[in-house]
PDB file of C-alpha atoms and ligand atoms in Angstrom:
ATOM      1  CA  UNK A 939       0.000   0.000   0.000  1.00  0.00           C
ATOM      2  CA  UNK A 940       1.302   3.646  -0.645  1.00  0.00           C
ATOM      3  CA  UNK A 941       1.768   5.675   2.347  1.00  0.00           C
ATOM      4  CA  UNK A 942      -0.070   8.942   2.024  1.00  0.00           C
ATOM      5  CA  UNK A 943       2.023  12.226   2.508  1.00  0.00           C
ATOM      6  CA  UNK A 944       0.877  15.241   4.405  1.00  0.00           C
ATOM      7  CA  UNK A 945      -0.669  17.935   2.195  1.00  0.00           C
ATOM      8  CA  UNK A 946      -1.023  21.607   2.525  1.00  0.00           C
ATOM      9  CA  UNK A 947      -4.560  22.936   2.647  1.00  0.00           C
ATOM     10  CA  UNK A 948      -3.381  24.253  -0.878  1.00  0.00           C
ATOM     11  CA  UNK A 949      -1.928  20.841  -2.269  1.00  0.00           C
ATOM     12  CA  UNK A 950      -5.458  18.915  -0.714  1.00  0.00           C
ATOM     13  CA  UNK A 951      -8.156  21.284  -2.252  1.00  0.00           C
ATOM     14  CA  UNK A 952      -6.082  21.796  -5.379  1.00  0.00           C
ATOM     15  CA  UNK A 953      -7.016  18.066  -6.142  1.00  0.00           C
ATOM     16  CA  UNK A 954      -9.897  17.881  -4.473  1.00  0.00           C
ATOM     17  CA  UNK A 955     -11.227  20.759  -6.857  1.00  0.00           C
ATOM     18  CA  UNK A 956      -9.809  19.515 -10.261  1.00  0.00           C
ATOM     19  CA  UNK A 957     -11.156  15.947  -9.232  1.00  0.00           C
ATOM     20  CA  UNK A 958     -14.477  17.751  -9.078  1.00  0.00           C
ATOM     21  CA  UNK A 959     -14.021  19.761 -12.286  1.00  0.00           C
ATOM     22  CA  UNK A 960     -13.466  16.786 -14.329  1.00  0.00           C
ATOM     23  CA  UNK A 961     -16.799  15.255 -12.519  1.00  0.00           C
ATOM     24  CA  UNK A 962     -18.221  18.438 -13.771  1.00  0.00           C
ATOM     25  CA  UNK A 963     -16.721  18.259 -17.309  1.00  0.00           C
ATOM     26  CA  UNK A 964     -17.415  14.198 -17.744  1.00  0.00           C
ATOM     27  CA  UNK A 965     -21.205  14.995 -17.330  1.00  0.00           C
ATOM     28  CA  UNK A 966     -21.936  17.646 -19.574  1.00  0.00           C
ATOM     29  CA  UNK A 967     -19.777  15.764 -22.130  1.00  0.00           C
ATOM     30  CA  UNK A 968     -22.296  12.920 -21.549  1.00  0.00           C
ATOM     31  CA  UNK A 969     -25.614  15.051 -21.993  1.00  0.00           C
ATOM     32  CA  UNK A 970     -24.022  16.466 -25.161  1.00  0.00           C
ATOM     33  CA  UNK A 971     -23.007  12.968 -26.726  1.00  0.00           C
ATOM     34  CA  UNK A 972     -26.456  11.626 -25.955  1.00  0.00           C
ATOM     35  CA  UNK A 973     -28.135  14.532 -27.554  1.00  0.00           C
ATOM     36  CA  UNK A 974     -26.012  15.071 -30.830  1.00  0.00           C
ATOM     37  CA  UNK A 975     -26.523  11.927 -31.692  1.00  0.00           C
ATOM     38  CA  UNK A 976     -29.251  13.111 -34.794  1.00  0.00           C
ATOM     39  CA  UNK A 977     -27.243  15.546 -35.789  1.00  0.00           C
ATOM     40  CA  UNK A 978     -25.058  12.994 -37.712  1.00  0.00           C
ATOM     41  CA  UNK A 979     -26.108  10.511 -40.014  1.00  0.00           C
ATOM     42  CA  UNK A 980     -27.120   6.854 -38.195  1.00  0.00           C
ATOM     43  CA  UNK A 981     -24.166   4.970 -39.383  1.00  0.00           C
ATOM     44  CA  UNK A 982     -21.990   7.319 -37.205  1.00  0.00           C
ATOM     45  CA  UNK A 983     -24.001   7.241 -34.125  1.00  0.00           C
ATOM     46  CA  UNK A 984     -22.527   3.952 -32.869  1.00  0.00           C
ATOM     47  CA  UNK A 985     -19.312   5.856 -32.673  1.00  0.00           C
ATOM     48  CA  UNK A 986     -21.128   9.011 -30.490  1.00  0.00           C
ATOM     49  CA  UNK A 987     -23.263   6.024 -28.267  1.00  0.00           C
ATOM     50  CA  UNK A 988     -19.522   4.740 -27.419  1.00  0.00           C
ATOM     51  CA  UNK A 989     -18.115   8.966 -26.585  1.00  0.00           C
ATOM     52  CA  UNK A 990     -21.195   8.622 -24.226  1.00  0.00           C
ATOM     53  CA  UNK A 991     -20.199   5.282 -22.540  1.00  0.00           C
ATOM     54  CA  UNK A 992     -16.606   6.412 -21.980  1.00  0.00           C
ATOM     55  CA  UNK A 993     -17.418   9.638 -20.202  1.00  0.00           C
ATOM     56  CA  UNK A 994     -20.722   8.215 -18.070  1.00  0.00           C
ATOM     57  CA  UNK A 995     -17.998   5.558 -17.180  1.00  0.00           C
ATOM     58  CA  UNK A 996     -15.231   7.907 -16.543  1.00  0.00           C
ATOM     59  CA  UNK A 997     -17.737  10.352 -14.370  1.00  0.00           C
ATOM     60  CA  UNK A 998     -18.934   7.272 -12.340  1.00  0.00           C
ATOM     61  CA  UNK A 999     -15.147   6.613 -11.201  1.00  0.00           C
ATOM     62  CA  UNK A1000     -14.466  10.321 -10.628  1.00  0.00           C
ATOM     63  CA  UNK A1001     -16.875  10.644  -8.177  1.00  0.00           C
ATOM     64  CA  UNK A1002     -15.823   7.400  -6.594  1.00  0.00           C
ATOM     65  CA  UNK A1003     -12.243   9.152  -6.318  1.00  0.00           C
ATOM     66  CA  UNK A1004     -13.525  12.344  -5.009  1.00  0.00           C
ATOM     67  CA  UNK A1005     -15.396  10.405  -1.949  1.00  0.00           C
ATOM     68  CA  UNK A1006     -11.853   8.109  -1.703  1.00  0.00           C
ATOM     69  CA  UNK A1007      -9.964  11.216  -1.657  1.00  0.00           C
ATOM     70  CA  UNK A1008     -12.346  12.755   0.823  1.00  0.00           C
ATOM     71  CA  UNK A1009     -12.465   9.661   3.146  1.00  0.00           C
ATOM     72  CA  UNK A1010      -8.155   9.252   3.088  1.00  0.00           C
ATOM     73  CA  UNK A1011      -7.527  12.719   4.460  1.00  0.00           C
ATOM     74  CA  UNK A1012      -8.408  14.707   7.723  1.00  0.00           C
ATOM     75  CA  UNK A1013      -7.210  18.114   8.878  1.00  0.00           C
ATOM     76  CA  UNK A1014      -5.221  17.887  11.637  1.00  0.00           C
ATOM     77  CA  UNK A1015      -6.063  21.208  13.557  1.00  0.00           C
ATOM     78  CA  UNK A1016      -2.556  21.395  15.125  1.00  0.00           C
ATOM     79  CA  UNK A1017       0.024  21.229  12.280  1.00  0.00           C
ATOM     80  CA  UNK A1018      -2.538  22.691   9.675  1.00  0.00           C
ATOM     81  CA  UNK A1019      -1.952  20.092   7.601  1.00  0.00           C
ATOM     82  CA  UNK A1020      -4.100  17.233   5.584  1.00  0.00           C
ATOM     83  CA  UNK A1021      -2.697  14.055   7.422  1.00  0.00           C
ATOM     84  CA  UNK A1022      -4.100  10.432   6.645  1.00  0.00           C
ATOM     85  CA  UNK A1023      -6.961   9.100   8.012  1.00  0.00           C
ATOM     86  CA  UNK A1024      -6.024   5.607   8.121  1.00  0.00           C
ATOM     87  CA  UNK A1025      -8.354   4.719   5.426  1.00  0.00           C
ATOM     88  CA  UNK A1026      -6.502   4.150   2.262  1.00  0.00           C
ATOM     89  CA  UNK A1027      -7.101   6.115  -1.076  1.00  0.00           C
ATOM     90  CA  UNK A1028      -8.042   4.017  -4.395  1.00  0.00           C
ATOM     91  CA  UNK A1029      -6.496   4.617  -6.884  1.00  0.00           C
ATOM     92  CA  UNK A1030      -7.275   1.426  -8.623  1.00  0.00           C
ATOM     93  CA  UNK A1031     -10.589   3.143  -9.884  1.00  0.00           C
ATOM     94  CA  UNK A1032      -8.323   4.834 -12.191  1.00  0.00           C
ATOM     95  CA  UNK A1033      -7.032   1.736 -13.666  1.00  0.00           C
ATOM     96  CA  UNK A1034     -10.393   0.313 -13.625  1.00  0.00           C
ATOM     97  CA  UNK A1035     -11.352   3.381 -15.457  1.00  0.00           C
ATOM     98  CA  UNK A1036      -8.627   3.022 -18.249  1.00  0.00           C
ATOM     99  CA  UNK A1037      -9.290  -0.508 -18.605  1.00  0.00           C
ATOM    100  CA  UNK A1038     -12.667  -0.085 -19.917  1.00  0.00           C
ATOM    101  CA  UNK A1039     -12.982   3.422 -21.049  1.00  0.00           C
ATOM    102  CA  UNK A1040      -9.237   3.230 -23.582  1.00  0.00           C
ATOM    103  CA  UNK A1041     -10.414   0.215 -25.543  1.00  0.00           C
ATOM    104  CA  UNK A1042     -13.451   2.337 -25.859  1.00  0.00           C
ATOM    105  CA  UNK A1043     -11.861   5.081 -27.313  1.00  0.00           C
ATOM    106  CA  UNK A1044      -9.738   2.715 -30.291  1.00  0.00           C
ATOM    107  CA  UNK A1045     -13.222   1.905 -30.967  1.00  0.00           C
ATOM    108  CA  UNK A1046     -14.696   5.298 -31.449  1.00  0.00           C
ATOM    109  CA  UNK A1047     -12.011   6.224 -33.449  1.00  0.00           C
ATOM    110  CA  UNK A1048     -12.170   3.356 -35.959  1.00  0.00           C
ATOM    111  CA  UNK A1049     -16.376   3.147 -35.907  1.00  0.00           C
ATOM    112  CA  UNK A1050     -16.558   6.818 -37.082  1.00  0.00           C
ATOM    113  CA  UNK A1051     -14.488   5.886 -40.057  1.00  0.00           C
ATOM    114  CA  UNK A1052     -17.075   3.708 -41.108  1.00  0.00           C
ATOM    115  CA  UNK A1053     -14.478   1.303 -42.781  1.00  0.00           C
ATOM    116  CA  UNK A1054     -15.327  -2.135 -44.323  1.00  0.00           C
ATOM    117  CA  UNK A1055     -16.484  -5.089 -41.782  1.00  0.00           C
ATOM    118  CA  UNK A1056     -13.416  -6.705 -42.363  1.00  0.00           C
ATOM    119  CA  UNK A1057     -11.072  -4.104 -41.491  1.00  0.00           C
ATOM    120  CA  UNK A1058     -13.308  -2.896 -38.885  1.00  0.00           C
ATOM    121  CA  UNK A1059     -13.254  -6.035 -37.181  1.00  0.00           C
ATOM    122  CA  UNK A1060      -9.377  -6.472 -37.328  1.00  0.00           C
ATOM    123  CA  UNK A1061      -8.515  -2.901 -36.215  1.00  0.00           C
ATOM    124  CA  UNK A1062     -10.687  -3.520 -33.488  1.00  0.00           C
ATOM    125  CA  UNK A1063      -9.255  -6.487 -32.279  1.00  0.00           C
ATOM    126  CA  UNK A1064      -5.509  -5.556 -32.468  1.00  0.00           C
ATOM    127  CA  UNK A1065      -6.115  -2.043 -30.757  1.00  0.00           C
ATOM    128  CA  UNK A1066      -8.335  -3.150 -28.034  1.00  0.00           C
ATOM    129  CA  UNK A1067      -6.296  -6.126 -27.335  1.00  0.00           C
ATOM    130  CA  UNK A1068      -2.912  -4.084 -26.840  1.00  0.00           C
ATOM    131  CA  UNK A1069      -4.910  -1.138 -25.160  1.00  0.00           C
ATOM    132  CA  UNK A1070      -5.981  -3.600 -22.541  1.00  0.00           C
ATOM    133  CA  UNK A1071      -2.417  -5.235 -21.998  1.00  0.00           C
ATOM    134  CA  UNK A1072      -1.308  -1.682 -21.936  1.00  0.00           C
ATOM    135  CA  UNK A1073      -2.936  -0.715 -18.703  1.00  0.00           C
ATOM    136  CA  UNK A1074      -2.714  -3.968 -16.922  1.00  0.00           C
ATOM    137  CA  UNK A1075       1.036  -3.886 -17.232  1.00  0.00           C
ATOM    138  CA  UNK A1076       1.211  -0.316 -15.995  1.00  0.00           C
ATOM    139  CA  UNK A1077      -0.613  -1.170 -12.860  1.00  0.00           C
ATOM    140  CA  UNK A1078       1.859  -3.350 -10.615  1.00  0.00           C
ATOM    141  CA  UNK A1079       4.344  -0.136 -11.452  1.00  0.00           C
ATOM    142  CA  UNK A1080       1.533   2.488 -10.525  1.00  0.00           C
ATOM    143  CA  UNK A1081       0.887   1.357  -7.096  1.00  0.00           C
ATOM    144  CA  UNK A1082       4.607   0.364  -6.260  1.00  0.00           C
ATOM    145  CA  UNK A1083       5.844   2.866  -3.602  1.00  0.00           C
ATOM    146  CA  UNK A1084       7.269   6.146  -5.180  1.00  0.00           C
ATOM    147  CA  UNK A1085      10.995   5.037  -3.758  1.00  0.00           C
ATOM    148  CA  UNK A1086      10.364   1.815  -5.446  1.00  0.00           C
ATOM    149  CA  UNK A1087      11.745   3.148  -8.614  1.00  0.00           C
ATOM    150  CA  UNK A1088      12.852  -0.061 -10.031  1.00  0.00           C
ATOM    151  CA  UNK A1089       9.685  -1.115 -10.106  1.00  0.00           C
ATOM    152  CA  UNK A1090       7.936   1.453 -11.807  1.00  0.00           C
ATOM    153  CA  UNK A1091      10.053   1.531 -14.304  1.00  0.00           C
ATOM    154  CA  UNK A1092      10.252  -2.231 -15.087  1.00  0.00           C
ATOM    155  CA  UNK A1093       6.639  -2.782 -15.468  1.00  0.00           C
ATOM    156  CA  UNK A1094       6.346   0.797 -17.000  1.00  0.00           C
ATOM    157  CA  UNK A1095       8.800  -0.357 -19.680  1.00  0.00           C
ATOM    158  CA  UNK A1096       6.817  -3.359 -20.757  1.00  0.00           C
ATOM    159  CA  UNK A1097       3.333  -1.308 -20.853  1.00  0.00           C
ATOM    160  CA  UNK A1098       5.185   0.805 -23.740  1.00  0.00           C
ATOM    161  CA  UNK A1099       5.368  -1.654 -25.372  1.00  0.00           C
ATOM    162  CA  UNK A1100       1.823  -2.225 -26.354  1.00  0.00           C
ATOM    163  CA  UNK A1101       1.624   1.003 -26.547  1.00  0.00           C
ATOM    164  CA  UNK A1102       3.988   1.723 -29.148  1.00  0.00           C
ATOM    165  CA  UNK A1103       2.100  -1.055 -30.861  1.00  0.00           C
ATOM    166  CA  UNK A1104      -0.816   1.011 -30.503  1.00  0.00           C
ATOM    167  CA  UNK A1105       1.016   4.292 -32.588  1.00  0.00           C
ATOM    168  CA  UNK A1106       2.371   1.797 -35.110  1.00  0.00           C
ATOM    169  CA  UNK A1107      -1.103   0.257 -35.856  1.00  0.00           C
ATOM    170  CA  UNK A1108      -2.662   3.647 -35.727  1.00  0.00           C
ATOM    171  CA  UNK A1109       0.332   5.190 -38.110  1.00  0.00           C
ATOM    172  CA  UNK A1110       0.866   2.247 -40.547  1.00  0.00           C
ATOM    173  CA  UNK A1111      -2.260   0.129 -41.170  1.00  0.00           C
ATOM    174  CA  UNK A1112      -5.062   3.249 -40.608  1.00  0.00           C
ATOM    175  CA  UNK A1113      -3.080   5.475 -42.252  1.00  0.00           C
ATOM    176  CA  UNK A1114      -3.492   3.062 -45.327  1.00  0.00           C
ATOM    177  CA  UNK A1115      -7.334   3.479 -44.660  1.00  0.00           C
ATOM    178  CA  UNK A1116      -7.274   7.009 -44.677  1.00  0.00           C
ATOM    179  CA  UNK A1117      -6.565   7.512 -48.169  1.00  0.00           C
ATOM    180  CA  UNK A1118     -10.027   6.170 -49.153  1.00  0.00           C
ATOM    181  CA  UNK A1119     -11.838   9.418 -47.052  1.00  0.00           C
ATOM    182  CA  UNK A1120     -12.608  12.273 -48.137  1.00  0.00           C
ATOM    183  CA  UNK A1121      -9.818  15.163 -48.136  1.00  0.00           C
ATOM    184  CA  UNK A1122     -11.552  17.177 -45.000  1.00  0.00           C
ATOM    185  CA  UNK A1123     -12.397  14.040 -42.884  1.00  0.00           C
ATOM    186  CA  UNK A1124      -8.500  12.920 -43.901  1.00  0.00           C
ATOM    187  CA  UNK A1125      -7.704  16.082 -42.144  1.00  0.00           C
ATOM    188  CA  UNK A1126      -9.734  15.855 -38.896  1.00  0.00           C
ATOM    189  CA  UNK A1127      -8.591  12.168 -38.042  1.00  0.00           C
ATOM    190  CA  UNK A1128      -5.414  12.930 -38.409  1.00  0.00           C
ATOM    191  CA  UNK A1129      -6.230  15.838 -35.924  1.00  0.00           C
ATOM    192  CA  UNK A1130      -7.895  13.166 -33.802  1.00  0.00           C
ATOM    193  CA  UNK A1131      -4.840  10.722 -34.106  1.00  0.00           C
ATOM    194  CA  UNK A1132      -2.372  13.646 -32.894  1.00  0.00           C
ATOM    195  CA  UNK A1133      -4.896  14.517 -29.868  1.00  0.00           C
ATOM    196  CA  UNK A1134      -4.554  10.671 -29.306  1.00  0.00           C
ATOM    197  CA  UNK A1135      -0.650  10.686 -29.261  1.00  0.00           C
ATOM    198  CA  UNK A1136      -0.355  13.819 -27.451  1.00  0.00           C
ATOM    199  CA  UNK A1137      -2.946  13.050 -24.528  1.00  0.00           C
ATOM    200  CA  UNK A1138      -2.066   9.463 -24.595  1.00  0.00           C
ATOM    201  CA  UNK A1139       1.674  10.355 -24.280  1.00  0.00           C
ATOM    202  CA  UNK A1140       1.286  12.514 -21.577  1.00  0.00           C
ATOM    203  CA  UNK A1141       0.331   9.563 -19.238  1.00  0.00           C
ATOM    204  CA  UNK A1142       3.723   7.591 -19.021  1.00  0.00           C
ATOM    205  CA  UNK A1143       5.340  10.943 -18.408  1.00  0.00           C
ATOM    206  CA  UNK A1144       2.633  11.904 -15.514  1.00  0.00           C
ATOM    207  CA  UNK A1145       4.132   7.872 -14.231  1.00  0.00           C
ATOM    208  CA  UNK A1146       7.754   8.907 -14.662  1.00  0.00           C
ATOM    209  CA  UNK A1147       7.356  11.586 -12.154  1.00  0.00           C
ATOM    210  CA  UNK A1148       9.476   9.987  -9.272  1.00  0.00           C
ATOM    211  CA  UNK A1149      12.154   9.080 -12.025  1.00  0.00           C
ATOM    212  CA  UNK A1150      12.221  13.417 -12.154  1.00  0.00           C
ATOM    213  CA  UNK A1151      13.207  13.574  -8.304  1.00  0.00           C
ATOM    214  CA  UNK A1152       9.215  14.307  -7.646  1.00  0.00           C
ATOM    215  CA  UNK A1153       8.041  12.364  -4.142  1.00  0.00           C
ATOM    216  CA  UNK A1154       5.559  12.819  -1.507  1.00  0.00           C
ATOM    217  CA  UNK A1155       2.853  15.361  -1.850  1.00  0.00           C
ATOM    218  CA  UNK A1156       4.705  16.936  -5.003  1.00  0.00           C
ATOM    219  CA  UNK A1157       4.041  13.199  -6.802  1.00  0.00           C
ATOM    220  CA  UNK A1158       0.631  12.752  -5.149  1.00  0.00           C
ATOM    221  CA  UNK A1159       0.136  16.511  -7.134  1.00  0.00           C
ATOM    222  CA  UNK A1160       1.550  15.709 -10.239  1.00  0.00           C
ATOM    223  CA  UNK A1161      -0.201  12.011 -10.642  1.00  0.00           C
ATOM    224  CA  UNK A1162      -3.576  12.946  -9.748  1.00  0.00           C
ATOM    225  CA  UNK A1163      -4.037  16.780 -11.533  1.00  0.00           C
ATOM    226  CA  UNK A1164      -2.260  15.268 -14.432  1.00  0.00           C
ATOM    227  CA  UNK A1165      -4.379  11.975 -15.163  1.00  0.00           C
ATOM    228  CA  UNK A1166      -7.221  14.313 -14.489  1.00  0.00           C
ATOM    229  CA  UNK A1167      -6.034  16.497 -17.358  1.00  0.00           C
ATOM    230  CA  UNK A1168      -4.893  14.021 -19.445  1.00  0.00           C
ATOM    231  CA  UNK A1169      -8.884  12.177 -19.283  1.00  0.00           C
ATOM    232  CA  UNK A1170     -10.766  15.486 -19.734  1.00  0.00           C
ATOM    233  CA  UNK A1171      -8.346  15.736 -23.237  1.00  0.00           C
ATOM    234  CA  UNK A1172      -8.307  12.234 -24.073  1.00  0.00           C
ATOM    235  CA  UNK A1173     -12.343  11.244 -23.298  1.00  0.00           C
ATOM    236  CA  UNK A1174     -14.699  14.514 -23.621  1.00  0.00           C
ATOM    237  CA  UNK A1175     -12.172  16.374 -25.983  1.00  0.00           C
ATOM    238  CA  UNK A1176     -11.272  13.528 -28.134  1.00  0.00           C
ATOM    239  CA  UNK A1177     -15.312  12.687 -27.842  1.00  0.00           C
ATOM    240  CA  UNK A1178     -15.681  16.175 -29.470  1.00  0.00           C
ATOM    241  CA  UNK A1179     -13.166  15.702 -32.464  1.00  0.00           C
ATOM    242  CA  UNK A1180     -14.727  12.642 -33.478  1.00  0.00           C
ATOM    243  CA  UNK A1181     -18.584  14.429 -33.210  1.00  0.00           C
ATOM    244  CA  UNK A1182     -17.362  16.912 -36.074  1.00  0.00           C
ATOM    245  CA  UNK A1183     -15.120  14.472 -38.075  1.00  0.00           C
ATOM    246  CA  UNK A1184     -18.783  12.219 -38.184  1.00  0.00           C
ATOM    247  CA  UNK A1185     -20.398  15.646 -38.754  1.00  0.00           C
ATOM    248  CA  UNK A1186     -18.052  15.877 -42.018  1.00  0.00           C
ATOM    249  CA  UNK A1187     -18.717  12.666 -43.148  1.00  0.00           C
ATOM    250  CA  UNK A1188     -22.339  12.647 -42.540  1.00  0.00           C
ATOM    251  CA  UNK A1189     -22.694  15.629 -44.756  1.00  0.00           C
ATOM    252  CA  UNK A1190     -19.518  14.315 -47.672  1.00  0.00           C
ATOM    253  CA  UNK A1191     -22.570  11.269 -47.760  1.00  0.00           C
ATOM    254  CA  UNK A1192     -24.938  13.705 -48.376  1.00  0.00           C
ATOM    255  CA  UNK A1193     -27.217  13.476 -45.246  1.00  0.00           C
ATOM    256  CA  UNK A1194     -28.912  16.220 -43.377  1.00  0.00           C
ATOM    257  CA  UNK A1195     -30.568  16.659 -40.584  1.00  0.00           C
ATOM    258  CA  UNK A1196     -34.460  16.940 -40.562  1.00  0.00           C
TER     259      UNK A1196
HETATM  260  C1  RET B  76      -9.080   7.751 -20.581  1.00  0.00           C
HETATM  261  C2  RET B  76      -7.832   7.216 -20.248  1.00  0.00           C
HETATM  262  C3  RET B  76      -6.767   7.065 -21.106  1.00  0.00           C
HETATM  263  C4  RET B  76      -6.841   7.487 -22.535  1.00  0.00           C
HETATM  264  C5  RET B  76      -5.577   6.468 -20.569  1.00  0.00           C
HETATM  265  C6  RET B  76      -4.470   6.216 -21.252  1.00  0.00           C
HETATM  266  C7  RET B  76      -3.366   5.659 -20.590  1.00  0.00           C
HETATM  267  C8  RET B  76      -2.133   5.408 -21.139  1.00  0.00           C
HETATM  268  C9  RET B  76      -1.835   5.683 -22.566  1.00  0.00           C
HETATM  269  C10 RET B  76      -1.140   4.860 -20.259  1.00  0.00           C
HETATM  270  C11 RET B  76       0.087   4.461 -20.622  1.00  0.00           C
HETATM  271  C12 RET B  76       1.159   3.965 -19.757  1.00  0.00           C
HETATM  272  C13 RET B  76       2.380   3.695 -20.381  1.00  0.00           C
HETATM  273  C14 RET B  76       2.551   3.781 -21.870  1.00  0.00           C
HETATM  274  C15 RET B  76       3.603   3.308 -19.617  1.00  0.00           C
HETATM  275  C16 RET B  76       3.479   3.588 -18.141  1.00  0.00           C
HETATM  276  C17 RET B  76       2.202   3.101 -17.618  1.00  0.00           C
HETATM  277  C18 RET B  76       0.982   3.764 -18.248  1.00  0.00           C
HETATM  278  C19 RET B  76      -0.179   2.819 -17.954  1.00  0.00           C
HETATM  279  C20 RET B  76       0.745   5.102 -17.541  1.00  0.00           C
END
């Protein structure tokens, strides 16, 4: 189990508030998925349905982190501090979280391009397959101690792998697929791939935090604002990239709304 630092009444509401923010942010995302769903054509609402799912999912586990959060910490009135309550915090809903919700996302990315069933199917497979190893390898690392360096960065080393997978299969094989959309859909999954590779890359740094000299509160800081940052960009953002790339290719098959 990871000991919990002390935290400032700065460094405790500072996550306790962006925890809540991305509560906030999760939900709306939600109502808005569910209700642009006729603005596209009905081929690409599959791929909005599964935005949805990833954000109801992801809002479900932020609020079980906020009470976790809430329940590991108490004030103690002398030092001024946040000291722990002797209840431990969770983080496995995180990793619970990822588990279902990045699969998820391959999928959203490859249903909106509305590709042949064959493809489909294989792209599918390959990406959620690795996406799953992915996480489950990064998880005996993630809830090592901070000091237990070692550790970290032995089973953060083989959860790269997937994910490198992940880029290659994403680069190589749809890139191939690509060619066959039209020129301004081309453009916005492409968009969407980079917003994949830049939010998804930003979580293995957020892990490598202790490897920077970062322990103790600064680490408890840096892992939980960051993921938080990381899943509003990589679930409600990314959700919002795919809406207007199935927006574009709704109206390049000549569909309108009414
Ligand atoms: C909504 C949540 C998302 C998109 C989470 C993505 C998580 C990753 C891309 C995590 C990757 C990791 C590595 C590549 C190595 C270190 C361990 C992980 C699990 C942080």
């Amino acid at each position: 189990m990871v000991l919990l630092p002390d935290l400032s009444l700065g460094q405790y509401s500072l996550v306790y508030n962006v925890i809540s923010f991305t509560i906030a942010t999760m939900g709306a995302a939600f109502l808005f998925f569910v209700f642009a769903q006729n603005r596209v054509a009905p081929r690409y609402r599959m791929s909005m349905l599964v935005s949805a799912l990833v954000v109801a999912i992801a809002a479900y586990h932020y609020y079980r982190i906020f009470q976790s959060w809430q329940a590991a910490f108490m004030m103690d009135t002398t030092s001024g501090m946040y000291v722990a309550s002797g209840q431990p915090f969770n983080d496995a809903y995180r990793y619970v979280d990822w588990l279902l919700t990045v699969p998820l996302l391959v999928v959203e990315l490859v249903l909106v391009l509305a590709l042949s069933r064959d493809l489909q199917a294989k792209m599918i497979t390959k990406l959620t397959v690795a996406a799953t190893l992915m996480i489950i390898l990064g998880y005996p690392g993630e809830v090592a101690s901070y000091i237990d360096t070692p550790t970290r960065a032995f089973w953060g080393t083989l959860s790269t792998i997937p994910f490198l997978y992940i880029l290659y299969v994403l680069w190589k094989e749809l890139g191939k697929a690509l060619e066959q959309q039209p020129p301004r859909v081309r453009v916005l999954i492409r968009n969407a791939r980079l917003l994949l590779l830049a939010t998804w890359g930003f979580y293995p740094i957020v892990y490598m935090a202790p490897f920077f000299g970062i322990y103790g509160a600064e680490s408890q800081m840096v892992f939980q604002v960051g993921y938080s940052i990381s899943d509003i960009l990589s679930k409600a953002g990314f959700g919002l990239l795919i809406y207007v790339t199935a927006c574009a290719k709704s109206e390049a098959d000549g569909w309108s709304q009414s």
